Amino acid sequence: MKIDKKEVLKALEHITVPGEGQNMVEAGAVKNVQIFGDEVEIDITIANPSLQARKKTEVEILKIIHSEVYEKAKIKINIKVDAPAAKPKVNEIKGKPIPGIKNIVAVASGKGGVGKSTVTANLAVTLAKMGFKVGLLDADIYGPSMPIMFDVANEKPLAVNVNGKSKMKPVESYGVKMLSIGFFTQPNQAVIWRGPMASKALNQMIFDAAWGELDFLLLDLPPGTGDIHLSIMQAMPITGAVVVSTPQEVALADAKKGVAMFQQDSINVPVLGIVENMAYFTPEELPKNKYYIFGKEGAKHLSEDLGVPFLGEIPLVQSIREAGDVGRPAALQTATPVEEAFEELTKSVVQEVVSRNKSLPPTEAIKITTMAGCSAVKKK
Ligand SMILES: Nc1ncnc2c1ncn2[C@@H]1O[C@H](COP(=O)(O)OP(=O)(O)O)[C@@H](O)[C@H]1O
Ligand SMILES: [Mg+2]
């Protein structure tokens, strides 16, 4: 049996290229077809680099040739992946770096109450324990909690003179320099008033503060994916974002939105990864017993689905809550499973920051421009 090349090509016209609506011959994906008796060798180039897409294309080709051309044809398929070059980013212009601050890591969550502030506070003290210079900016206008978590609720940042300019001096606790929106707003003030004040206060806390040299400035963002996030991302070049979620379905759905917010073209802040907080409950006296009260490994699976790193899991432990309430983050304990969990998490975050800085240009602050009545987001 001699196979006809034309027939092979005609058969291949039945296979469409996903997303293009064209068949693979039209689309130019078929680079070469060679026939040796009952053997067919086909060279294909496809744009989708996933193994699944390659397998799918292979299976389709085998099927169609066996059914339309010759059922006993021996088929060899060489697939080359030719992923389109990453879309040129329109917005790749330098933002306003903050002198002396090496990395700004935003901690976000879609949903409130998942432990974003707890994770941020413990990340901060763990980084400080590791010897990094750490700052923490509490930008959560809905519920600034850092002053309490760091036992400085009664303090106010002082003014200092830096090169003839008056600057705000962060409050220092457990080796972490801290400023909080809570120092500037009244707890009983309506959120709608806190919004505009927050933007102004945030700008001051970022640019008119005497942070000095920092390896990391952590940002405790408000929950959700709203305007306030945009205004923060306009103001500062964020190195990367950490998204906190519990394993629970409702929290995961919101965490997904959080990841999407950072990844949208106009914002484009690299997501360093996802943290699973309250991953399981463990009683302090029986640390081997784990109870998956919010579900098991939900955040881990989400990170796999979204293709972002999984940074670690933090158990639900009574002492973490108590430590937060008394103003001494739990990670300050020594030689406990809690300290260890935060240490593992912090190491992954540092690792992701390092590899992010190797592979990507600095993130620029974004700027909103109004075009024909609709607002588009653009980098400065
Ligand atoms: N891993 C944990 N174990 C025990 N309690 C936790 C844990 N994470 C957070 N909490 C508690 O849950 C509550 C909400 O946490 P918080 O960090 O304020 O959440 P968010 O900032 O996301 O609103 C706080 O009372 C906190 O102490
Ligand atoms: Mg909070």
Tab-separated table of C-alpha atoms and ligand atoms in Angstrom:
chain	number	residue	atom	x	y	z
A	1	MET	CA	0.000	0.000	0.000
A	2	LYS	CA	1.409	3.338	-1.045
A	3	ILE	CA	-0.038	6.252	0.812
A	4	ASP	CA	-0.820	9.421	-1.061
A	5	LYS	CA	0.572	12.582	0.494
A	6	LYS	CA	-2.325	14.648	-0.850
A	7	GLU	CA	-4.765	12.426	0.946
A	8	VAL	CA	-2.849	12.848	4.168
A	9	LEU	CA	-2.959	16.612	3.839
A	10	LYS	CA	-6.659	16.487	3.034
A	11	ALA	CA	-7.283	14.416	6.146
A	12	LEU	CA	-5.297	16.862	8.250
A	13	GLU	CA	-7.596	19.627	7.062
A	14	HIS	CA	-10.216	18.159	9.378
A	15	ILE	CA	-8.185	19.149	12.397
A	16	THR	CA	-8.652	22.688	13.595
A	17	VAL	CA	-6.137	24.706	15.500
A	18	PRO	CA	-7.620	25.525	18.901
A	19	GLY	CA	-8.495	29.182	19.227
A	20	GLU	CA	-7.862	30.013	15.571
A	21	GLY	CA	-10.830	28.505	13.800
A	22	GLN	CA	-8.517	27.481	10.979
A	23	ASN	CA	-7.538	23.967	10.084
A	24	MET	CA	-3.969	23.004	10.764
A	25	VAL	CA	-2.944	22.921	7.103
A	26	GLU	CA	-4.361	26.382	6.451
A	27	ALA	CA	-2.773	27.652	9.616
A	28	GLY	CA	0.611	26.490	8.389
A	29	ALA	CA	1.100	24.145	11.331
A	30	VAL	CA	1.954	21.214	9.062
A	31	LYS	CA	5.579	21.747	8.168
A	32	ASN	CA	6.329	18.571	6.311
A	33	VAL	CA	4.774	15.243	5.318
A	34	GLN	CA	6.930	12.375	4.159
A	35	ILE	CA	5.725	8.998	2.960
A	36	PHE	CA	7.740	5.764	3.033
A	37	GLY	CA	5.459	2.987	1.810
A	38	ASP	CA	2.892	2.579	4.568
A	39	GLU	CA	4.749	4.914	6.879
A	40	VAL	CA	3.850	8.543	7.276
A	41	GLU	CA	6.087	11.029	9.007
A	42	ILE	CA	4.531	14.374	9.828
A	43	ASP	CA	6.260	17.467	11.198
A	44	ILE	CA	3.948	19.790	13.048
A	45	THR	CA	4.503	23.082	14.788
A	46	ILE	CA	1.970	24.146	17.379
A	47	ALA	CA	1.742	27.248	19.517
A	48	ASN	CA	0.300	25.704	22.654
A	49	PRO	CA	3.207	24.425	24.738
A	50	SER	CA	1.166	22.252	27.105
A	51	LEU	CA	1.735	18.539	27.031
A	52	GLN	CA	-2.010	18.064	26.961
A	53	ALA	CA	-2.379	20.094	23.762
A	54	ARG	CA	0.409	18.108	22.123
A	55	LYS	CA	-1.129	14.802	23.119
A	56	LYS	CA	-4.520	15.926	21.880
A	57	THR	CA	-3.139	16.966	18.519
A	58	GLU	CA	-1.265	13.687	18.199
A	59	VAL	CA	-4.330	11.622	18.954
A	60	GLU	CA	-6.429	13.581	16.474
A	61	ILE	CA	-3.870	13.106	13.728
A	62	LEU	CA	-3.587	9.375	14.319
A	63	LYS	CA	-7.345	8.991	14.298
A	64	ILE	CA	-8.015	10.972	11.177
A	65	ILE	CA	-5.290	9.304	9.112
A	66	HIS	CA	-6.331	5.850	10.202
A	67	SER	CA	-9.945	6.551	9.376
A	68	GLU	CA	-9.612	8.665	6.231
A	69	VAL	CA	-6.407	7.436	4.605
A	70	TYR	CA	-5.235	4.008	5.628
A	71	GLU	CA	-6.155	2.176	8.777
A	72	LYS	CA	-2.843	0.397	9.036
A	73	ALA	CA	-0.641	3.388	8.344
A	74	LYS	CA	2.376	3.636	10.620
A	75	ILE	CA	2.466	7.207	11.717
A	76	LYS	CA	5.284	9.181	13.205
A	77	ILE	CA	4.518	12.670	14.401
A	78	ASN	CA	7.200	15.195	15.257
A	79	ILE	CA	5.740	18.079	17.170
A	80	LYS	CA	7.664	21.263	17.646
A	81	VAL	CA	6.315	23.840	20.037
A	82	ASP	CA	6.597	27.340	18.769
A	83	ALA	CA	5.080	29.430	21.518
A	84	PRO	CA	4.419	32.959	20.371
A	85	ALA	CA	6.850	35.430	21.880
A	86	ALA	CA	5.369	36.961	24.999
A	87	LYS	CA	3.192	39.888	24.012
A	88	PRO	CA	5.302	43.005	24.252
A	89	LYS	CA	4.222	44.789	27.380
A	90	VAL	CA	3.014	48.253	26.539
A	91	ASN	CA	3.578	49.451	30.034
A	92	GLU	CA	7.171	48.583	30.631
A	93	ILE	CA	8.433	51.959	31.781
A	94	LYS	CA	10.232	52.538	35.054
A	95	GLY	CA	8.076	53.472	38.005
A	96	LYS	CA	9.150	55.441	40.990
A	97	PRO	CA	11.388	53.257	43.062
A	98	ILE	CA	11.637	54.072	46.731
A	99	PRO	CA	15.251	54.781	47.572
A	100	GLY	CA	16.657	52.293	50.051
A	101	ILE	CA	13.816	49.768	49.718
A	102	LYS	CA	14.874	46.648	47.872
A	103	ASN	CA	11.697	44.585	47.737
A	104	ILE	CA	8.081	45.407	48.327
A	105	VAL	CA	5.930	42.367	48.955
A	106	ALA	CA	2.170	42.838	49.066
A	107	VAL	CA	0.147	40.373	51.091
A	108	ALA	CA	-3.401	40.061	49.871
A	109	SER	CA	-6.453	37.891	50.220
A	110	GLY	CA	-9.709	37.965	48.395
A	111	LYS	CA	-11.652	37.450	51.593
A	112	GLY	CA	-11.361	39.068	55.002
A	113	GLY	CA	-10.688	37.046	58.114
A	114	VAL	CA	-8.554	34.404	56.443
A	115	GLY	CA	-5.511	35.440	58.450
A	116	LYS	CA	-3.818	37.817	56.056
A	117	SER	CA	-2.635	40.140	58.815
A	118	THR	CA	-1.564	37.250	61.007
A	119	VAL	CA	0.503	35.796	58.192
A	120	THR	CA	1.996	39.209	57.354
A	121	ALA	CA	2.966	39.927	60.965
A	122	ASN	CA	4.600	36.538	61.354
A	123	LEU	CA	6.388	36.804	58.020
A	124	ALA	CA	7.752	40.152	59.164
A	125	VAL	CA	9.133	38.944	62.490
A	126	THR	CA	10.546	35.796	60.888
A	127	LEU	CA	12.353	37.814	58.214
A	128	ALA	CA	13.734	40.038	60.974
A	129	LYS	CA	14.868	36.967	62.930
A	130	MET	CA	16.663	35.778	59.805
A	131	GLY	CA	18.599	39.032	59.790
A	132	PHE	CA	16.780	40.959	57.083
A	133	LYS	CA	15.896	44.616	57.477
A	134	VAL	CA	12.131	44.631	57.495
A	135	GLY	CA	9.400	47.223	57.251
A	136	LEU	CA	5.675	46.653	57.478
A	137	LEU	CA	3.013	48.925	56.103
A	138	ASP	CA	-0.507	48.230	57.278
A	139	ALA	CA	-2.737	49.477	54.470
A	140	ASP	CA	-5.914	47.747	55.552
A	141	ILE	CA	-8.378	50.613	55.793
A	142	TYR	CA	-11.176	48.257	56.781
A	143	GLY	CA	-9.419	46.825	59.770
A	144	PRO	CA	-5.867	47.921	60.467
A	145	SER	CA	-4.611	45.353	62.935
A	146	MET	CA	-0.846	45.731	63.030
A	147	PRO	CA	-0.721	48.193	65.954
A	148	ILE	CA	-2.414	45.568	68.126
A	149	MET	CA	-0.521	42.616	66.702
A	150	PHE	CA	2.760	44.429	67.439
A	151	ASP	CA	1.621	45.845	70.764
A	152	VAL	CA	2.093	49.446	69.698
A	153	ALA	CA	-1.552	50.577	69.606
A	154	ASN	CA	-0.810	53.437	71.951
A	155	GLU	CA	2.161	54.748	70.057
A	156	LYS	CA	2.199	57.350	67.327
A	157	PRO	CA	4.888	57.753	64.701
A	158	LEU	CA	7.134	60.716	65.473
A	159	ALA	CA	8.473	63.249	63.023
A	160	VAL	CA	12.174	63.171	62.282
A	161	ASN	CA	14.343	65.426	60.248
A	162	VAL	CA	15.995	63.763	57.267
A	163	ASN	CA	18.210	66.027	55.145
A	164	GLY	CA	16.245	69.082	56.121
A	165	LYS	CA	12.873	67.443	55.483
A	166	SER	CA	10.394	66.372	58.088
A	167	LYS	CA	9.633	62.670	57.777
A	168	MET	CA	7.469	60.201	59.624
A	169	LYS	CA	9.431	57.764	61.705
A	170	PRO	CA	8.040	54.228	61.696
A	171	VAL	CA	7.336	52.681	65.079
A	172	GLU	CA	9.638	49.786	65.819
A	173	SER	CA	8.663	46.514	67.434
A	174	TYR	CA	10.388	43.110	67.445
A	175	GLY	CA	12.920	44.424	64.946
A	176	VAL	CA	10.233	45.436	62.457
A	177	LYS	CA	9.648	49.043	61.403
A	178	MET	CA	5.953	49.646	61.141
A	179	LEU	CA	3.449	52.206	59.976
A	180	SER	CA	-0.284	51.660	59.987
A	181	ILE	CA	-3.270	53.388	58.527
A	182	GLY	CA	-4.655	52.777	62.023
A	183	PHE	CA	-2.398	55.510	63.373
A	184	PHE	CA	-4.246	58.049	61.229
A	185	THR	CA	-7.887	57.020	61.150
A	186	GLN	CA	-10.433	56.739	63.916
A	187	PRO	CA	-11.735	53.201	64.370
A	188	ASN	CA	-15.347	54.426	64.288
A	189	GLN	CA	-14.887	56.478	61.124
A	190	ALA	CA	-16.988	55.265	58.188
A	191	VAL	CA	-15.017	53.400	55.554
A	192	ILE	CA	-16.228	55.796	52.861
A	193	TRP	CA	-14.315	58.582	54.609
A	194	ARG	CA	-11.383	56.392	55.302
A	195	GLY	CA	-10.953	55.726	51.573
A	196	PRO	CA	-9.750	59.133	50.375
A	197	MET	CA	-7.874	59.729	53.616
A	198	ALA	CA	-6.278	56.378	53.184
A	199	SER	CA	-4.852	57.207	49.769
A	200	LYS	CA	-3.324	60.378	51.101
A	201	ALA	CA	-2.049	58.810	54.289
A	202	LEU	CA	-0.691	55.855	52.356
A	203	ASN	CA	1.249	58.092	50.047
A	204	GLN	CA	2.771	59.821	53.034
A	205	MET	CA	3.560	56.574	54.737
A	206	ILE	CA	5.296	55.391	51.608
A	207	PHE	CA	7.177	58.442	50.423
A	208	ASP	CA	7.347	60.744	53.437
A	209	ALA	CA	8.480	58.155	55.906
A	210	ALA	CA	11.977	57.524	57.144
A	211	TRP	CA	12.088	53.825	56.327
A	212	GLY	CA	15.851	53.847	55.882
A	213	GLU	CA	17.393	50.790	54.248
A	214	LEU	CA	15.011	47.841	53.934
A	215	ASP	CA	15.448	44.414	52.394
A	216	PHE	CA	11.709	43.885	52.539
A	217	LEU	CA	8.759	46.167	52.935
A	218	LEU	CA	5.659	44.049	53.555
A	219	LEU	CA	2.283	45.503	52.741
A	220	ASP	CA	-0.830	44.300	54.510
A	221	LEU	CA	-3.461	45.071	51.880
A	222	PRO	CA	-7.168	45.364	52.580
A	223	PRO	CA	-9.229	42.297	51.646
A	224	GLY	CA	-10.845	42.256	48.230
A	225	THR	CA	-9.818	43.563	44.841
A	226	GLY	CA	-11.067	47.119	44.783
A	227	ASP	CA	-10.013	50.699	44.099
A	228	ILE	CA	-7.802	50.911	47.101
A	229	HIS	CA	-5.635	48.135	45.697
A	230	LEU	CA	-5.292	49.998	42.466
A	231	SER	CA	-4.313	53.194	44.239
A	232	ILE	CA	-1.692	51.348	46.234
A	233	MET	CA	-0.296	49.723	43.120
A	234	GLN	CA	-0.209	53.106	41.440
A	235	ALA	CA	1.837	54.459	44.245
A	236	MET	CA	4.539	51.870	44.523
A	237	PRO	CA	6.510	49.410	42.476
A	238	ILE	CA	5.556	46.093	44.029
A	239	THR	CA	8.042	43.273	43.649
A	240	GLY	CA	5.478	40.557	44.089
A	241	ALA	CA	2.312	39.514	45.817
A	242	VAL	CA	1.562	36.772	48.307
A	243	VAL	CA	-2.051	35.616	48.389
A	244	VAL	CA	-3.427	34.112	51.587
A	245	SER	CA	-6.371	31.740	51.622
A	246	THR	CA	-7.945	29.147	53.846
A	247	PRO	CA	-8.764	25.772	52.254
A	248	GLN	CA	-12.450	26.658	52.224
A	249	GLU	CA	-14.327	26.967	48.936
A	250	VAL	CA	-15.595	30.529	49.507
A	251	ALA	CA	-12.123	31.743	50.433
A	252	LEU	CA	-10.564	29.992	47.455
A	253	ALA	CA	-12.953	31.628	45.010
A	254	ASP	CA	-11.914	35.026	46.342
A	255	ALA	CA	-8.230	34.115	46.389
A	256	LYS	CA	-8.550	33.261	42.722
A	257	LYS	CA	-9.896	36.751	42.060
A	258	GLY	CA	-6.983	38.143	44.030
A	259	VAL	CA	-4.469	36.297	41.867
A	260	ALA	CA	-6.315	37.414	38.733
A	261	MET	CA	-6.181	41.029	39.879
A	262	PHE	CA	-2.405	40.987	40.166
A	263	GLN	CA	-2.013	39.128	36.907
A	264	GLN	CA	-4.250	41.317	34.788
A	265	ASP	CA	-2.305	42.955	31.983
A	266	SER	CA	-2.661	46.468	33.262
A	267	ILE	CA	-1.417	45.650	36.744
A	268	ASN	CA	0.993	42.841	36.115
A	269	VAL	CA	2.411	42.290	39.575
A	270	PRO	CA	4.059	38.879	39.765
A	271	VAL	CA	2.306	36.527	42.149
A	272	LEU	CA	4.968	34.994	44.367
A	273	GLY	CA	2.545	32.330	45.482
A	274	ILE	CA	-0.322	31.215	47.661
A	275	VAL	CA	-0.258	30.498	51.389
A	276	GLU	CA	-2.734	28.098	52.937
A	277	ASN	CA	-3.648	29.453	56.357
A	278	MET	CA	-5.705	27.457	58.866
A	279	ALA	CA	-4.730	24.468	56.748
A	280	TYR	CA	-5.768	22.177	59.600
A	281	PHE	CA	-6.501	22.470	63.283
A	282	THR	CA	-4.088	20.941	65.676
A	283	PRO	CA	-4.448	20.921	69.468
A	284	GLU	CA	-1.235	22.169	71.055
A	285	GLU	CA	-0.970	19.121	73.326
A	286	LEU	CA	-1.491	16.679	70.439
A	287	PRO	CA	0.487	18.215	67.581
A	288	LYS	CA	0.308	15.021	65.538
A	289	ASN	CA	-3.476	15.209	65.354
A	290	LYS	CA	-4.634	17.171	62.366
A	291	TYR	CA	-8.257	18.065	61.729
A	292	TYR	CA	-9.077	19.458	58.311
A	293	ILE	CA	-12.024	21.524	59.402
A	294	PHE	CA	-12.027	23.868	56.404
A	295	GLY	CA	-11.225	21.132	53.893
A	296	LYS	CA	-7.935	19.637	52.875
A	297	GLU	CA	-5.297	21.255	50.673
A	298	GLY	CA	-7.754	23.553	48.907
A	299	ALA	CA	-5.240	26.379	48.534
A	300	LYS	CA	-2.559	23.965	47.452
A	301	HIS	CA	-4.752	22.661	44.674
A	302	LEU	CA	-5.692	26.186	43.691
A	303	SER	CA	-2.033	27.107	43.305
A	304	GLU	CA	-1.532	24.063	41.091
A	305	ASP	CA	-4.563	24.991	38.992
A	306	LEU	CA	-3.384	28.551	38.568
A	307	GLY	CA	0.220	27.593	37.989
A	308	VAL	CA	1.547	29.763	40.803
A	309	PRO	CA	3.910	28.553	43.531
A	310	PHE	CA	2.540	27.055	46.731
A	311	LEU	CA	4.388	28.804	49.542
A	312	GLY	CA	3.385	26.736	52.536
A	313	GLU	CA	0.725	25.932	55.063
A	314	ILE	CA	0.066	27.340	58.501
A	315	PRO	CA	-2.043	25.319	60.933
A	316	LEU	CA	-4.925	26.715	62.926
A	317	VAL	CA	-3.478	26.826	66.413
A	318	GLN	CA	-4.891	28.545	69.439
A	319	SER	CA	-1.569	30.135	70.318
A	320	ILE	CA	-1.400	31.907	66.952
A	321	ARG	CA	-4.657	33.669	67.712
A	322	GLU	CA	-3.656	34.420	71.293
A	323	ALA	CA	-0.261	35.725	70.235
A	324	GLY	CA	-1.951	38.088	67.788
A	325	ASP	CA	-4.284	39.386	70.463
A	326	VAL	CA	-1.561	40.075	73.018
A	327	GLY	CA	0.680	41.736	70.475
A	328	ARG	CA	3.519	39.280	70.202
A	329	PRO	CA	3.470	37.354	66.901
A	330	ALA	CA	3.548	33.590	67.400
A	331	ALA	CA	6.589	33.096	65.188
A	332	LEU	CA	8.662	34.731	67.937
A	333	GLN	CA	8.308	31.531	69.963
A	334	THR	CA	11.316	29.295	69.745
A	335	ALA	CA	11.414	25.649	68.787
A	336	THR	CA	7.696	25.162	68.311
A	337	PRO	CA	5.858	23.703	65.312
A	338	VAL	CA	4.328	27.157	64.797
A	339	GLU	CA	7.708	28.850	64.543
A	340	GLU	CA	8.836	26.115	62.188
A	341	ALA	CA	5.792	26.521	59.930
A	342	PHE	CA	6.388	30.257	59.632
A	343	GLU	CA	10.063	29.690	59.001
A	344	GLU	CA	9.315	27.308	56.134
A	345	LEU	CA	6.839	29.771	54.693
A	346	THR	CA	9.263	32.690	54.981
A	347	LYS	CA	12.011	30.727	53.280
A	348	SER	CA	9.753	30.003	50.312
A	349	VAL	CA	8.778	33.645	50.064
A	350	VAL	CA	12.431	34.735	50.059
A	351	GLN	CA	13.240	32.093	47.489
A	352	GLU	CA	10.423	33.253	45.220
A	353	VAL	CA	11.514	36.883	45.545
A	354	VAL	CA	15.061	35.921	44.599
A	355	SER	CA	13.984	33.940	41.558
A	356	ARG	CA	11.491	36.607	40.576
A	357	ASN	CA	14.219	39.244	40.657
A	358	LYS	CA	16.425	37.076	38.480
A	359	SER	CA	13.835	36.497	35.816
A	360	LEU	CA	11.756	39.659	35.579
A	361	PRO	CA	12.335	43.371	35.217
A	362	PRO	CA	11.352	45.566	38.157
A	363	THR	CA	7.621	46.074	38.416
A	364	GLU	CA	6.539	49.573	37.624
A	365	ALA	CA	4.010	51.553	39.499
A	366	ILE	CA	0.857	51.806	37.460
A	367	LYS	CA	-0.958	54.938	36.511
A	368	ILE	CA	-4.569	55.496	35.571
A	369	THR	CA	-5.263	57.447	32.425
A	370	THR	CA	-8.727	58.346	31.260
A	371	MET	CA	-9.353	57.706	27.616
A	372	ALA	CA	-12.634	58.627	25.973
A	373	GLY	CA	-14.514	58.297	29.189
A	374	CYS	CA	-13.328	54.850	30.051
A	375	SER	CA	-10.492	54.429	32.408
A	376	ALA	CA	-7.585	52.387	31.338
A	377	VAL	CA	-4.706	51.473	33.494
A	378	LYS	CA	-1.243	52.252	32.290
A	379	LYS	CA	2.164	52.219	33.751
A	380	LYS	CA	3.950	55.505	34.241
B	1	LIG	N1	-3.338	30.087	61.765
B	1	LIG	C1	-4.150	30.624	62.679
B	1	LIG	N2	-4.419	29.990	63.841
B	1	LIG	C2	-5.264	30.542	64.747
B	1	LIG	N3	-5.878	31.695	64.604
B	1	LIG	C3	-5.639	32.397	63.482
B	1	LIG	C4	-4.748	31.902	62.470
B	1	LIG	N4	-4.713	32.826	61.473
B	1	LIG	C5	-5.509	33.827	61.850
B	1	LIG	N5	-6.073	33.580	63.052
B	1	LIG	C6	-7.029	34.420	63.775
B	1	LIG	O1	-8.134	34.664	62.912
B	1	LIG	C7	-8.582	35.982	63.020
B	1	LIG	C8	-8.495	36.687	61.673
B	1	LIG	O2	-7.136	36.795	61.302
B	1	LIG	P1	-6.548	38.097	60.641
B	1	LIG	O3	-5.110	37.878	60.474
B	1	LIG	O4	-6.967	39.313	61.384
B	1	LIG	O5	-7.294	38.016	59.245
B	1	LIG	P2	-7.388	39.059	58.025
B	1	LIG	O6	-6.271	40.025	58.157
B	1	LIG	O7	-7.329	38.216	56.804
B	1	LIG	O8	-8.724	39.716	58.167
B	1	LIG	C9	-7.720	36.642	64.110
B	1	LIG	O9	-8.377	36.566	65.317
B	1	LIG	C10	-6.473	35.791	64.126
B	1	LIG	O10	-5.847	35.777	65.381
B	2	MG	MG	-6.335	42.062	58.569
